[in-house]
Amino acid sequence: MLSPSIMFVAVEMVDTVRIPPWNFQRQFNEAIAEELNKKLANKVVYQVGLCICLYDVTKLEDSYIFPGDGASHTKVHFRYVVFHPFLDEILVGKIKYCSQEGVHVSLGFFDDIVIPPESLQQPAKFDEAEQVWVWEYETDEGAHDLYMDQGEEIRFRVTDEVFLDTSPTGPSAATDTPAAPTAEDGGQTKEAPYTLIGTISEPGLGLLSWWNS
């Protein structure tokens, strides 16, 4: 039996929040919540997950105003709702597109999910003309091609997660004169800070239409 999804968790965090002077007339908790959401919402925190929204504030420490800065600075203890499925969790998304690297899946608010070729229902082949993966489903009458088309709902199990530290890094300690940037440099694909790896190579997993018919 497939387990229900628990892909969101409330994570305890601590941060120092800066409130500019023009927000002093607002309710303090509202101003704190706005600044935390502005800083964290829809951002990936390394080894934590994709931040969704503030859950609650658990503690406010004393506020300080530093010389030369009219803003208040407050150390805040809070809980934040984070998207971070556990390994082996079952999720349902939609196929965004297919490539040689596998089937790429979207949950609507999160797109960095890939099901690699070896984790598809087997035997599987990539149709170059249609740019889709195909499950060659064996029946008594021979193989029947089941296409994994864009937009189809797909049920998968999370098998791994990959976090990429995208924090800024300084220049190397010893480098020669840097080469002039090329057109190719500007066209590089930005790597996702958080990627989920999935599988559908089990009974009940894959396109929902496969198992509903």
PDB file of C-alpha atoms in Angstrom:
ATOM      1  CA  MET A   1       0.000   0.000   0.000  1.00  0.00           C
ATOM      2  CA  LEU A   2       1.328   3.448  -0.907  1.00  0.00           C
ATOM      3  CA  SER A   3       1.996   5.744   2.044  1.00  0.00           C
ATOM      4  CA  PRO A   4       0.510   9.276   2.321  1.00  0.00           C
ATOM      5  CA  SER A   5       2.713  12.269   1.590  1.00  0.00           C
ATOM      6  CA  ILE A   6       4.336  14.298   4.398  1.00  0.00           C
ATOM      7  CA  MET A   7       6.559  16.444   2.206  1.00  0.00           C
ATOM      8  CA  PHE A   8       6.395  19.611   4.341  1.00  0.00           C
ATOM      9  CA  VAL A   9       8.103  20.031   7.715  1.00  0.00           C
ATOM     10  CA  ALA A  10       8.378  22.884  10.237  1.00  0.00           C
ATOM     11  CA  VAL A  11      12.062  23.622  10.791  1.00  0.00           C
ATOM     12  CA  GLU A  12      13.377  25.567  13.783  1.00  0.00           C
ATOM     13  CA  MET A  13      15.604  28.475  12.737  1.00  0.00           C
ATOM     14  CA  VAL A  14      17.334  31.490  14.263  1.00  0.00           C
ATOM     15  CA  ASP A  15      18.140  34.714  12.450  1.00  0.00           C
ATOM     16  CA  THR A  16      18.818  38.368  13.192  1.00  0.00           C
ATOM     17  CA  VAL A  17      16.095  40.462  11.560  1.00  0.00           C
ATOM     18  CA  ARG A  18      16.644  44.083  10.553  1.00  0.00           C
ATOM     19  CA  ILE A  19      13.557  46.339  10.670  1.00  0.00           C
ATOM     20  CA  PRO A  20      14.040  49.681   8.869  1.00  0.00           C
ATOM     21  CA  PRO A  21      12.799  52.839  10.633  1.00  0.00           C
ATOM     22  CA  TRP A  22       9.878  53.381   8.240  1.00  0.00           C
ATOM     23  CA  ASN A  23       8.352  50.121   9.495  1.00  0.00           C
ATOM     24  CA  PHE A  24       8.466  51.083  13.199  1.00  0.00           C
ATOM     25  CA  GLN A  25       4.804  52.190  13.105  1.00  0.00           C
ATOM     26  CA  ARG A  26       3.708  48.663  12.148  1.00  0.00           C
ATOM     27  CA  GLN A  27       2.924  45.828  14.538  1.00  0.00           C
ATOM     28  CA  PHE A  28       6.352  44.424  15.472  1.00  0.00           C
ATOM     29  CA  ASN A  29       5.432  40.767  14.829  1.00  0.00           C
ATOM     30  CA  GLU A  30       3.965  41.656  11.424  1.00  0.00           C
ATOM     31  CA  ALA A  31       7.137  43.505  10.436  1.00  0.00           C
ATOM     32  CA  ILE A  32       9.272  40.554  11.600  1.00  0.00           C
ATOM     33  CA  ALA A  33       7.141  38.072   9.630  1.00  0.00           C
ATOM     34  CA  GLU A  34       7.331  40.198   6.476  1.00  0.00           C
ATOM     35  CA  GLU A  35      11.119  40.488   6.652  1.00  0.00           C
ATOM     36  CA  LEU A  36      11.565  36.734   7.277  1.00  0.00           C
ATOM     37  CA  ASN A  37       9.307  35.817   4.351  1.00  0.00           C
ATOM     38  CA  LYS A  38      11.031  38.371   2.118  1.00  0.00           C
ATOM     39  CA  LYS A  39      14.377  36.784   2.968  1.00  0.00           C
ATOM     40  CA  LEU A  40      13.452  33.076   2.924  1.00  0.00           C
ATOM     41  CA  ALA A  41      10.261  32.380   0.929  1.00  0.00           C
ATOM     42  CA  ASN A  42      10.935  30.343  -2.234  1.00  0.00           C
ATOM     43  CA  LYS A  43      14.639  30.071  -1.358  1.00  0.00           C
ATOM     44  CA  VAL A  44      16.611  26.855  -0.871  1.00  0.00           C
ATOM     45  CA  VAL A  45      18.532  26.565   2.395  1.00  0.00           C
ATOM     46  CA  TYR A  46      21.504  24.219   2.063  1.00  0.00           C
ATOM     47  CA  GLN A  47      20.811  20.772   3.591  1.00  0.00           C
ATOM     48  CA  VAL A  48      17.382  22.006   4.784  1.00  0.00           C
ATOM     49  CA  GLY A  49      15.096  22.293   1.750  1.00  0.00           C
ATOM     50  CA  LEU A  50      12.892  24.774  -0.110  1.00  0.00           C
ATOM     51  CA  CYS A  51      11.455  27.405   2.244  1.00  0.00           C
ATOM     52  CA  ILE A  52       7.722  28.008   1.775  1.00  0.00           C
ATOM     53  CA  CYS A  53       6.412  30.371   4.481  1.00  0.00           C
ATOM     54  CA  LEU A  54       6.747  31.364   8.137  1.00  0.00           C
ATOM     55  CA  TYR A  55       4.924  29.033  10.529  1.00  0.00           C
ATOM     56  CA  ASP A  56       5.352  30.929  13.799  1.00  0.00           C
ATOM     57  CA  VAL A  57       7.747  32.984  15.920  1.00  0.00           C
ATOM     58  CA  THR A  58       8.754  31.188  19.133  1.00  0.00           C
ATOM     59  CA  LYS A  59      11.023  33.787  20.770  1.00  0.00           C
ATOM     60  CA  LEU A  60      12.089  37.401  20.306  1.00  0.00           C
ATOM     61  CA  GLU A  61      15.296  38.538  21.970  1.00  0.00           C
ATOM     62  CA  ASP A  62      16.142  42.148  22.795  1.00  0.00           C
ATOM     63  CA  SER A  63      16.295  44.611  19.894  1.00  0.00           C
ATOM     64  CA  TYR A  64      19.292  46.878  19.288  1.00  0.00           C
ATOM     65  CA  ILE A  65      19.901  50.012  17.218  1.00  0.00           C
ATOM     66  CA  PHE A  66      23.528  50.410  16.200  1.00  0.00           C
ATOM     67  CA  PRO A  67      25.324  53.747  15.705  1.00  0.00           C
ATOM     68  CA  GLY A  68      24.995  54.970  12.131  1.00  0.00           C
ATOM     69  CA  ASP A  69      22.074  52.627  11.402  1.00  0.00           C
ATOM     70  CA  GLY A  70      18.554  53.710  12.370  1.00  0.00           C
ATOM     71  CA  ALA A  71      17.126  50.217  11.957  1.00  0.00           C
ATOM     72  CA  SER A  72      16.395  47.789  14.776  1.00  0.00           C
ATOM     73  CA  HIS A  73      18.186  44.418  14.905  1.00  0.00           C
ATOM     74  CA  THR A  74      16.446  41.547  16.668  1.00  0.00           C
ATOM     75  CA  LYS A  75      17.514  37.943  17.126  1.00  0.00           C
ATOM     76  CA  VAL A  76      14.434  35.868  16.270  1.00  0.00           C
ATOM     77  CA  HIS A  77      13.723  32.185  16.982  1.00  0.00           C
ATOM     78  CA  PHE A  78      11.067  30.851  14.612  1.00  0.00           C
ATOM     79  CA  ARG A  79       9.699  27.846  12.765  1.00  0.00           C
ATOM     80  CA  TYR A  80       9.539  27.861   8.976  1.00  0.00           C
ATOM     81  CA  VAL A  81       7.537  25.563   6.688  1.00  0.00           C
ATOM     82  CA  VAL A  82       9.992  23.784   4.390  1.00  0.00           C
ATOM     83  CA  PHE A  83       9.510  21.438   1.456  1.00  0.00           C
ATOM     84  CA  HIS A  84      11.790  18.482   2.191  1.00  0.00           C
ATOM     85  CA  PRO A  85      10.354  15.038   1.396  1.00  0.00           C
ATOM     86  CA  PHE A  86      11.905  12.131   3.224  1.00  0.00           C
ATOM     87  CA  LEU A  87      13.601   9.356   1.283  1.00  0.00           C
ATOM     88  CA  ASP A  88      11.160   6.663   0.075  1.00  0.00           C
ATOM     89  CA  GLU A  89       8.249   9.133   0.249  1.00  0.00           C
ATOM     90  CA  ILE A  90       5.645   8.729  -2.512  1.00  0.00           C
ATOM     91  CA  LEU A  91       4.762  11.927  -4.412  1.00  0.00           C
ATOM     92  CA  VAL A  92       2.540  12.765  -7.380  1.00  0.00           C
ATOM     93  CA  GLY A  93       3.582  15.397  -9.912  1.00  0.00           C
ATOM     94  CA  LYS A  94       3.289  16.187 -13.618  1.00  0.00           C
ATOM     95  CA  ILE A  95       5.809  15.425 -16.343  1.00  0.00           C
ATOM     96  CA  LYS A  96       7.479  18.696 -17.335  1.00  0.00           C
ATOM     97  CA  TYR A  97       9.545  17.241 -20.168  1.00  0.00           C
ATOM     98  CA  CYS A  98      11.721  14.258 -21.094  1.00  0.00           C
ATOM     99  CA  SER A  99      15.382  14.160 -22.098  1.00  0.00           C
ATOM    100  CA  GLN A 100      18.182  11.634 -22.439  1.00  0.00           C
ATOM    101  CA  GLU A 101      18.847  12.237 -18.718  1.00  0.00           C
ATOM    102  CA  GLY A 102      15.385  10.947 -17.790  1.00  0.00           C
ATOM    103  CA  VAL A 103      11.871  12.158 -16.998  1.00  0.00           C
ATOM    104  CA  HIS A 104      11.710  15.651 -15.466  1.00  0.00           C
ATOM    105  CA  VAL A 105       8.815  16.182 -13.059  1.00  0.00           C
ATOM    106  CA  SER A 106       7.169  19.277 -11.577  1.00  0.00           C
ATOM    107  CA  LEU A 107       5.043  19.644  -8.446  1.00  0.00           C
ATOM    108  CA  GLY A 108       3.898  23.103  -9.544  1.00  0.00           C
ATOM    109  CA  PHE A 109       5.925  24.973  -6.926  1.00  0.00           C
ATOM    110  CA  PHE A 110       9.064  22.820  -7.353  1.00  0.00           C
ATOM    111  CA  ASP A 111      10.487  21.681 -10.698  1.00  0.00           C
ATOM    112  CA  ASP A 112      13.873  20.131  -9.928  1.00  0.00           C
ATOM    113  CA  ILE A 113      12.878  16.464  -9.906  1.00  0.00           C
ATOM    114  CA  VAL A 114      14.362  13.879 -12.253  1.00  0.00           C
ATOM    115  CA  ILE A 115      13.703  10.179 -12.731  1.00  0.00           C
ATOM    116  CA  PRO A 116      16.821   8.721 -14.435  1.00  0.00           C
ATOM    117  CA  PRO A 117      16.490   6.129 -17.224  1.00  0.00           C
ATOM    118  CA  GLU A 118      17.563   3.201 -15.035  1.00  0.00           C
ATOM    119  CA  SER A 119      14.747   4.054 -12.572  1.00  0.00           C
ATOM    120  CA  LEU A 120      11.934   3.908 -15.138  1.00  0.00           C
ATOM    121  CA  GLN A 121       9.645   0.922 -15.660  1.00  0.00           C
ATOM    122  CA  GLN A 122      11.724  -1.501 -17.741  1.00  0.00           C
ATOM    123  CA  PRO A 123      12.243  -2.092 -20.595  1.00  0.00           C
ATOM    124  CA  ALA A 124      12.216   1.606 -21.495  1.00  0.00           C
ATOM    125  CA  LYS A 125      13.461   3.497 -24.552  1.00  0.00           C
ATOM    126  CA  PHE A 126      13.833   7.160 -25.471  1.00  0.00           C
ATOM    127  CA  ASP A 127      11.908   8.211 -28.582  1.00  0.00           C
ATOM    128  CA  GLU A 128      14.164  10.815 -30.215  1.00  0.00           C
ATOM    129  CA  ALA A 129      11.492  12.009 -32.638  1.00  0.00           C
ATOM    130  CA  GLU A 130       8.832  12.580 -29.958  1.00  0.00           C
ATOM    131  CA  GLN A 131      11.351  13.442 -27.194  1.00  0.00           C
ATOM    132  CA  VAL A 132       9.558  11.169 -24.718  1.00  0.00           C
ATOM    133  CA  TRP A 133      10.393   8.045 -22.765  1.00  0.00           C
ATOM    134  CA  VAL A 134       8.399   4.926 -23.585  1.00  0.00           C
ATOM    135  CA  TRP A 135       7.701   1.898 -21.419  1.00  0.00           C
ATOM    136  CA  GLU A 136       7.635  -1.177 -23.665  1.00  0.00           C
ATOM    137  CA  TYR A 137       4.994  -3.006 -21.670  1.00  0.00           C
ATOM    138  CA  GLU A 138       4.944  -6.731 -22.348  1.00  0.00           C
ATOM    139  CA  THR A 139       1.530  -8.358 -22.892  1.00  0.00           C
ATOM    140  CA  ASP A 140       0.400 -11.742 -24.195  1.00  0.00           C
ATOM    141  CA  GLU A 141      -0.051 -10.047 -27.581  1.00  0.00           C
ATOM    142  CA  GLY A 142       3.465  -8.581 -27.578  1.00  0.00           C
ATOM    143  CA  ALA A 143       5.019  -5.278 -26.492  1.00  0.00           C
ATOM    144  CA  HIS A 144       2.701  -2.299 -26.032  1.00  0.00           C
ATOM    145  CA  ASP A 145       4.278   1.176 -26.027  1.00  0.00           C
ATOM    146  CA  LEU A 146       3.200   3.383 -23.108  1.00  0.00           C
ATOM    147  CA  TYR A 147       4.343   6.979 -23.678  1.00  0.00           C
ATOM    148  CA  MET A 148       5.350   9.300 -20.832  1.00  0.00           C
ATOM    149  CA  ASP A 149       3.910  12.470 -22.328  1.00  0.00           C
ATOM    150  CA  GLN A 150       4.358  16.024 -21.074  1.00  0.00           C
ATOM    151  CA  GLY A 151       1.624  17.089 -18.642  1.00  0.00           C
ATOM    152  CA  GLU A 152       0.730  13.542 -17.563  1.00  0.00           C
ATOM    153  CA  GLU A 153       0.365  12.939 -13.825  1.00  0.00           C
ATOM    154  CA  ILE A 154       3.052  10.624 -12.480  1.00  0.00           C
ATOM    155  CA  ARG A 155       3.491   8.876  -9.139  1.00  0.00           C
ATOM    156  CA  PHE A 156       7.086   8.331  -8.017  1.00  0.00           C
ATOM    157  CA  ARG A 157       9.150   7.411  -4.977  1.00  0.00           C
ATOM    158  CA  VAL A 158      11.934   9.686  -3.744  1.00  0.00           C
ATOM    159  CA  THR A 159      15.231   7.766  -3.713  1.00  0.00           C
ATOM    160  CA  ASP A 160      17.823  10.507  -3.248  1.00  0.00           C
ATOM    161  CA  GLU A 161      18.358  14.244  -2.870  1.00  0.00           C
ATOM    162  CA  VAL A 162      21.196  16.471  -4.051  1.00  0.00           C
ATOM    163  CA  PHE A 163      22.043  19.806  -2.425  1.00  0.00           C
ATOM    164  CA  LEU A 164      24.399  22.179  -4.211  1.00  0.00           C
ATOM    165  CA  ASP A 165      26.063  24.913  -2.175  1.00  0.00           C
ATOM    166  CA  THR A 166      25.403  28.033  -4.256  1.00  0.00           C
ATOM    167  CA  SER A 167      26.802  30.535  -1.739  1.00  0.00           C
ATOM    168  CA  PRO A 168      29.256  33.042  -3.242  1.00  0.00           C
ATOM    169  CA  THR A 169      32.921  32.073  -3.299  1.00  0.00           C
ATOM    170  CA  GLY A 170      35.927  34.379  -3.491  1.00  0.00           C
ATOM    171  CA  PRO A 171      38.599  34.281  -6.175  1.00  0.00           C
ATOM    172  CA  SER A 172      41.207  31.526  -6.116  1.00  0.00           C
ATOM    173  CA  ALA A 173      44.309  32.196  -4.030  1.00  0.00           C
ATOM    174  CA  ALA A 174      46.644  32.111  -7.019  1.00  0.00           C
ATOM    175  CA  THR A 175      45.393  32.627 -10.536  1.00  0.00           C
ATOM    176  CA  ASP A 176      46.801  33.871 -13.801  1.00  0.00           C
ATOM    177  CA  THR A 177      45.198  36.763 -15.622  1.00  0.00           C
ATOM    178  CA  PRO A 178      41.595  35.664 -16.208  1.00  0.00           C
ATOM    179  CA  ALA A 179      40.556  34.963 -19.764  1.00  0.00           C
ATOM    180  CA  ALA A 180      38.017  37.258 -21.368  1.00  0.00           C
ATOM    181  CA  PRO A 181      34.456  35.933 -21.009  1.00  0.00           C
ATOM    182  CA  THR A 182      32.999  34.204 -24.045  1.00  0.00           C
ATOM    183  CA  ALA A 183      29.453  34.017 -25.347  1.00  0.00           C
ATOM    184  CA  GLU A 184      29.313  30.445 -24.070  1.00  0.00           C
ATOM    185  CA  ASP A 185      29.948  31.593 -20.493  1.00  0.00           C
ATOM    186  CA  GLY A 186      26.780  33.657 -20.470  1.00  0.00           C
ATOM    187  CA  GLY A 187      24.702  30.788 -21.794  1.00  0.00           C
ATOM    188  CA  GLN A 188      25.578  28.231 -19.141  1.00  0.00           C
ATOM    189  CA  THR A 189      22.640  26.563 -17.434  1.00  0.00           C
ATOM    190  CA  LYS A 190      22.409  27.468 -13.781  1.00  0.00           C
ATOM    191  CA  GLU A 191      22.564  24.357 -11.609  1.00  0.00           C
ATOM    192  CA  ALA A 192      19.672  23.750  -9.236  1.00  0.00           C
ATOM    193  CA  PRO A 193      20.534  24.201  -5.536  1.00  0.00           C
ATOM    194  CA  TYR A 194      18.215  21.311  -4.563  1.00  0.00           C
ATOM    195  CA  THR A 195      17.278  18.322  -6.728  1.00  0.00           C
ATOM    196  CA  LEU A 196      15.176  15.253  -5.975  1.00  0.00           C
ATOM    197  CA  ILE A 197      15.913  11.894  -7.634  1.00  0.00           C
ATOM    198  CA  GLY A 198      12.981   9.520  -8.049  1.00  0.00           C
ATOM    199  CA  THR A 199      12.037   6.069  -9.297  1.00  0.00           C
ATOM    200  CA  ILE A 200       8.960   4.546 -10.920  1.00  0.00           C
ATOM    201  CA  SER A 201      10.379   1.032 -11.378  1.00  0.00           C
ATOM    202  CA  GLU A 202       7.882  -0.579  -8.994  1.00  0.00           C
ATOM    203  CA  PRO A 203       4.274  -1.785  -9.256  1.00  0.00           C
ATOM    204  CA  GLY A 204       1.801   1.082  -8.775  1.00  0.00           C
ATOM    205  CA  LEU A 205       4.330   3.758  -9.710  1.00  0.00           C
ATOM    206  CA  GLY A 206       4.442   5.685 -12.971  1.00  0.00           C
ATOM    207  CA  LEU A 207       1.671   7.435 -14.881  1.00  0.00           C
ATOM    208  CA  LEU A 208      -1.594   7.420 -12.976  1.00  0.00           C
ATOM    209  CA  SER A 209      -3.398   6.514 -16.216  1.00  0.00           C
ATOM    210  CA  TRP A 210      -1.468   3.232 -16.373  1.00  0.00           C
ATOM    211  CA  TRP A 211      -2.997   1.966 -13.159  1.00  0.00           C
ATOM    212  CA  ASN A 212      -6.436   3.581 -13.369  1.00  0.00           C
ATOM    213  CA  SER A 213      -7.383   1.868 -16.624  1.00  0.00           C
TER     214      SER A 213
END
